[in-house]
PDB file of C-alpha atoms in Angstrom:
ATOM      1  CA  MET A   1       0.004   0.107  -0.099  1.00 44.00           C
ATOM      2  CA  GLN A   2       1.467   3.190  -1.003  1.00 50.00           C
ATOM      3  CA  PRO A   3       1.290   6.350   1.419  1.00 53.00           C
ATOM      4  CA  ALA A   4      -1.108   9.025   0.321  1.00 59.00           C
ATOM      5  CA  ARG A   5       0.563  11.682  -1.967  1.00 66.00           C
ATOM      6  CA  ARG A   6       0.512  15.168  -0.479  1.00 68.00           C
ATOM      7  CA  PRO A   7      -0.151  18.150  -2.716  1.00 75.00           C
ATOM      8  CA  GLN A   8       2.970  19.858  -3.848  1.00 78.00           C
ATOM      9  CA  GLY A   9       1.979  23.088  -1.975  1.00 79.00           C
ATOM     10  CA  LEU A  10       1.672  21.210   1.289  1.00 83.00           C
ATOM     11  CA  ARG A  11       5.108  19.745   0.975  1.00 85.00           C
ATOM     12  CA  ALA A  12       6.476  23.296   0.218  1.00 85.00           C
ATOM     13  CA  VAL A  13       4.885  24.602   3.379  1.00 85.00           C
ATOM     14  CA  GLU A  14       6.178  21.790   5.547  1.00 86.00           C
ATOM     15  CA  ARG A  15       9.573  22.523   4.132  1.00 88.00           C
ATOM     16  CA  LEU A  16       9.390  26.120   5.046  1.00 84.00           C
ATOM     17  CA  SER A  17       8.094  25.264   8.345  1.00 83.00           C
ATOM     18  CA  ASP A  18      11.074  23.005   9.035  1.00 85.00           C
ATOM     19  CA  TYR A  19      13.570  25.680   7.899  1.00 84.00           C
ATOM     20  CA  PHE A  20      12.029  28.229  10.121  1.00 79.00           C
ATOM     21  CA  GLU A  21      12.158  25.878  13.171  1.00 81.00           C
ATOM     22  CA  ARG A  22      15.946  25.260  12.315  1.00 83.00           C
ATOM     23  CA  VAL A  23      17.006  28.925  12.195  1.00 82.00           C
ATOM     24  CA  ASN A  24      14.815  29.622  15.377  1.00 83.00           C
ATOM     25  CA  PHE A  25      12.644  32.223  13.569  1.00 81.00           C
ATOM     26  CA  GLY A  26      10.286  32.214  16.519  1.00 81.00           C
ATOM     27  CA  ALA A  27      12.917  33.581  18.904  1.00 84.00           C
ATOM     28  CA  TYR A  28      13.970  36.327  16.236  1.00 83.00           C
ATOM     29  CA  VAL A  29      10.191  37.504  16.016  1.00 84.00           C
ATOM     30  CA  SER A  30       9.929  37.504  19.703  1.00 86.00           C
ATOM     31  CA  LEU A  31      13.127  39.583  20.019  1.00 84.00           C
ATOM     32  CA  LEU A  32      11.825  42.099  17.468  1.00 85.00           C
ATOM     33  CA  GLN A  33       8.608  42.420  19.593  1.00 90.00           C
ATOM     34  CA  LYS A  34      10.666  43.632  22.496  1.00 90.00           C
ATOM     35  CA  PRO A  35      12.877  46.603  21.101  1.00 89.00           C
ATOM     36  CA  TRP A  36      14.483  47.343  24.710  1.00 92.00           C
ATOM     37  CA  ARG A  37      15.735  43.888  24.743  1.00 90.00           C
ATOM     38  CA  LEU A  38      17.212  44.100  21.376  1.00 88.00           C
ATOM     39  CA  ILE A  39      18.832  47.427  22.164  1.00 92.00           C
ATOM     40  CA  TYR A  40      20.326  46.035  25.280  1.00 94.00           C
ATOM     41  CA  LEU A  41      21.692  42.923  23.531  1.00 92.00           C
ATOM     42  CA  ASN A  42      23.294  45.067  20.648  1.00 93.00           C
ATOM     43  CA  PHE A  43      24.692  47.359  23.349  1.00 97.00           C
ATOM     44  CA  ILE A  44      26.373  44.549  25.244  1.00 97.00           C
ATOM     45  CA  GLY A  45      27.564  42.852  22.021  1.00 96.00           C
ATOM     46  CA  GLY A  46      29.190  46.290  20.972  1.00 96.00           C
ATOM     47  CA  LEU A  47      30.736  46.748  24.335  1.00 97.00           C
ATOM     48  CA  ALA A  48      32.265  43.238  24.170  1.00 97.00           C
ATOM     49  CA  ARG A  49      33.572  43.923  20.663  1.00 97.00           C
ATOM     50  CA  GLY A  50      34.944  47.112  21.736  1.00 97.00           C
ATOM     51  CA  ILE A  51      36.963  45.653  24.489  1.00 97.00           C
ATOM     52  CA  GLY A  52      38.085  42.751  22.373  1.00 97.00           C
ATOM     53  CA  ILE A  53      39.409  44.951  19.635  1.00 97.00           C
ATOM     54  CA  GLY A  54      41.135  47.298  22.356  1.00 96.00           C
ATOM     55  CA  LEU A  55      42.690  44.486  24.057  1.00 97.00           C
ATOM     56  CA  GLY A  56      43.632  42.508  20.902  1.00 96.00           C
ATOM     57  CA  PHE A  57      45.422  45.686  19.436  1.00 96.00           C
ATOM     58  CA  THR A  58      47.196  46.271  22.751  1.00 95.00           C
ATOM     59  CA  LEU A  59      48.598  42.681  22.771  1.00 96.00           C
ATOM     60  CA  LEU A  60      49.424  42.719  19.201  1.00 96.00           C
ATOM     61  CA  ALA A  61      51.328  46.079  19.630  1.00 92.00           C
ATOM     62  CA  ALA A  62      53.217  44.724  22.673  1.00 92.00           C
ATOM     63  CA  LEU A  63      54.234  41.625  20.872  1.00 94.00           C
ATOM     64  CA  LEU A  64      55.411  43.644  17.885  1.00 89.00           C
ATOM     65  CA  ILE A  65      57.515  45.877  20.366  1.00 85.00           C
ATOM     66  CA  VAL A  66      59.103  42.902  21.964  1.00 87.00           C
ATOM     67  CA  ILE A  67      60.042  41.286  18.619  1.00 85.00           C
ATOM     68  CA  MET A  68      61.418  44.624  17.494  1.00 78.00           C
ATOM     69  CA  GLN A  69      63.604  44.831  20.654  1.00 79.00           C
ATOM     70  CA  HIS A  70      64.789  41.350  19.978  1.00 81.00           C
ATOM     71  CA  LEU A  71      65.691  42.344  16.380  1.00 75.00           C
ATOM     72  CA  ALA A  72      67.389  45.529  17.577  1.00 71.00           C
ATOM     73  CA  VAL A  73      69.707  43.310  20.042  1.00 76.00           C
ATOM     74  CA  LEU A  74      70.675  41.337  16.936  1.00 75.00           C
ATOM     75  CA  ASN A  75      72.010  44.637  15.462  1.00 71.00           C
ATOM     76  CA  LEU A  76      71.070  43.897  11.856  1.00 71.00           C
ATOM     77  CA  PRO A  77      72.361  46.410   9.451  1.00 73.00           C
ATOM     78  CA  LEU A  78      69.757  49.049   8.295  1.00 72.00           C
ATOM     79  CA  ILE A  79      66.857  47.274   9.929  1.00 72.00           C
ATOM     80  CA  GLY A  80      68.503  47.397  13.397  1.00 69.00           C
ATOM     81  CA  SER A  81      68.876  51.138  13.508  1.00 74.00           C
ATOM     82  CA  TYR A  82      65.265  51.817  12.464  1.00 77.00           C
ATOM     83  CA  ILE A  83      63.984  49.222  14.935  1.00 73.00           C
ATOM     84  CA  ALA A  84      66.121  50.899  17.683  1.00 76.00           C
ATOM     85  CA  ASP A  85      64.687  54.329  16.834  1.00 83.00           C
ATOM     86  CA  VAL A  86      61.073  53.016  17.142  1.00 82.00           C
ATOM     87  CA  VAL A  87      61.873  51.080  20.259  1.00 80.00           C
ATOM     88  CA  ARG A  88      63.499  54.366  21.772  1.00 87.00           C
ATOM     89  CA  ILE A  89      60.453  56.519  20.804  1.00 88.00           C
ATOM     90  CA  VAL A  90      57.919  54.139  22.323  1.00 85.00           C
ATOM     91  CA  GLN A  91      59.958  53.721  25.510  1.00 86.00           C
ATOM     92  CA  ALA A  92      60.348  57.531  25.734  1.00 88.00           C
ATOM     93  CA  GLU A  93      56.594  57.844  25.407  1.00 86.00           C
ATOM     94  CA  LEU A  94      55.942  55.168  28.106  1.00 84.00           C
ATOM     95  CA  HIS A  95      58.150  57.119  30.647  1.00 82.00           C
ATOM     96  CA  THR A  96      56.644  60.565  29.833  1.00 79.00           C
ATOM     97  CA  PRO A  97      54.104  61.709  32.459  1.00 76.00           C
ATOM     98  CA  THR A  98      50.572  62.273  31.313  1.00 72.00           C
ATOM     99  CA  VAL A  99      48.153  64.976  32.488  1.00 66.00           C
TER     100      VAL A  99
END
Protein backbone atom coordinates (compact mmCIF):
# COMPACT_ATOMS: atom_id res chain seq x y z
CA MET A 1 0.00 0.00 0.00
CA GLN A 2 1.40 3.34 -1.01
CA PRO A 3 1.30 6.33 1.34
CA ALA A 4 -1.12 9.03 0.33
CA ARG A 5 0.49 11.65 -1.83
CA ARG A 6 0.51 15.16 -0.47
CA PRO A 7 -0.12 18.11 -2.71
CA GLN A 8 3.03 19.95 -3.76
CA GLY A 9 1.95 23.14 -1.97
CA LEU A 10 1.64 21.26 1.34
CA ARG A 11 5.15 19.83 0.94
CA ALA A 12 6.52 23.31 0.28
CA VAL A 13 4.80 24.63 3.40
CA GLU A 14 6.23 21.77 5.47
CA ARG A 15 9.74 22.44 4.15
CA LEU A 16 9.34 26.11 4.95
CA SER A 17 8.09 25.26 8.43
CA ASP A 18 11.08 22.97 9.04
CA TYR A 19 13.43 25.69 7.84
CA PHE A 20 11.92 28.27 10.20
CA GLU A 21 12.26 25.85 13.11
CA ARG A 22 15.93 25.20 12.28
CA VAL A 23 16.84 28.89 12.11
CA ASN A 24 14.90 29.62 15.32
CA PHE A 25 12.68 32.16 13.58
CA GLY A 26 10.24 32.27 16.51
CA ALA A 27 12.93 33.58 18.87
CA TYR A 28 13.88 36.24 16.32
CA VAL A 29 10.28 37.44 15.99
CA SER A 30 9.96 37.45 19.79
CA LEU A 31 13.12 39.57 20.02
CA LEU A 32 11.79 42.05 17.45
CA GLN A 33 8.65 42.48 19.56
CA LYS A 34 10.78 43.64 22.50
CA PRO A 35 12.82 46.58 21.17
CA TRP A 36 14.43 47.42 24.54
CA ARG A 37 15.81 43.89 24.83
CA LEU A 38 17.15 44.15 21.27
CA ILE A 39 18.83 47.47 22.11
CA TYR A 40 20.27 45.99 25.32
CA LEU A 41 21.68 42.93 23.52
CA ASN A 42 23.19 45.06 20.76
CA PHE A 43 24.74 47.40 23.35
CA ILE A 44 26.32 44.51 25.26
CA GLY A 45 27.56 42.96 22.01
CA GLY A 46 29.08 46.28 20.90
CA LEU A 47 30.77 46.72 24.27
CA ALA A 48 32.27 43.24 24.09
CA ARG A 49 33.53 43.84 20.55
CA GLY A 50 35.05 47.19 21.53
CA ILE A 51 36.84 45.74 24.54
CA GLY A 52 38.03 42.79 22.47
CA ILE A 53 39.42 45.04 19.75
CA GLY A 54 41.15 47.24 22.32
CA LEU A 55 42.75 44.33 24.17
CA GLY A 56 43.67 42.55 20.96
CA PHE A 57 45.36 45.60 19.48
CA THR A 58 47.22 46.26 22.74
CA LEU A 59 48.53 42.70 22.91
CA LEU A 60 49.48 42.72 19.23
CA ALA A 61 51.33 46.03 19.59
CA ALA A 62 53.14 44.78 22.70
CA LEU A 63 54.18 41.61 20.90
CA LEU A 64 55.41 43.63 17.94
CA ILE A 65 57.48 45.88 20.22
CA VAL A 66 59.03 42.86 21.97
CA ILE A 67 59.94 41.32 18.62
CA MET A 68 61.43 44.62 17.47
CA GLN A 69 63.50 44.86 20.67
CA HIS A 70 64.91 41.40 20.04
CA LEU A 71 65.70 42.34 16.43
CA ALA A 72 67.44 45.49 17.65
CA VAL A 73 69.66 43.36 19.90
CA LEU A 74 70.75 41.34 16.85
CA ASN A 75 72.11 44.60 15.43
CA LEU A 76 71.04 43.89 11.86
CA PRO A 77 72.35 46.47 9.40
CA LEU A 78 69.81 49.04 8.20
CA ILE A 79 66.89 47.34 9.95
CA GLY A 80 68.55 47.39 13.36
CA SER A 81 68.95 51.18 13.51
CA TYR A 82 65.36 51.77 12.35
CA ILE A 83 64.00 49.34 14.93
CA ALA A 84 66.18 50.85 17.65
CA ASP A 85 64.76 54.30 16.86
CA VAL A 86 61.18 53.04 17.04
CA VAL A 87 61.85 51.21 20.33
CA ARG A 88 63.48 54.35 21.81
CA ILE A 89 60.48 56.47 20.80
CA VAL A 90 58.02 53.99 22.32
CA GLN A 91 60.00 53.71 25.56
CA ALA A 92 60.26 57.50 25.80
CA GLU A 93 56.49 57.79 25.39
CA LEU A 94 55.94 55.17 28.08
CA HIS A 95 58.05 57.11 30.57
CA THR A 96 56.53 60.51 29.73
CA PRO A 97 54.12 61.66 32.47
CA THR A 98 50.55 62.24 31.32
CA VAL A 99 48.14 64.90 32.46
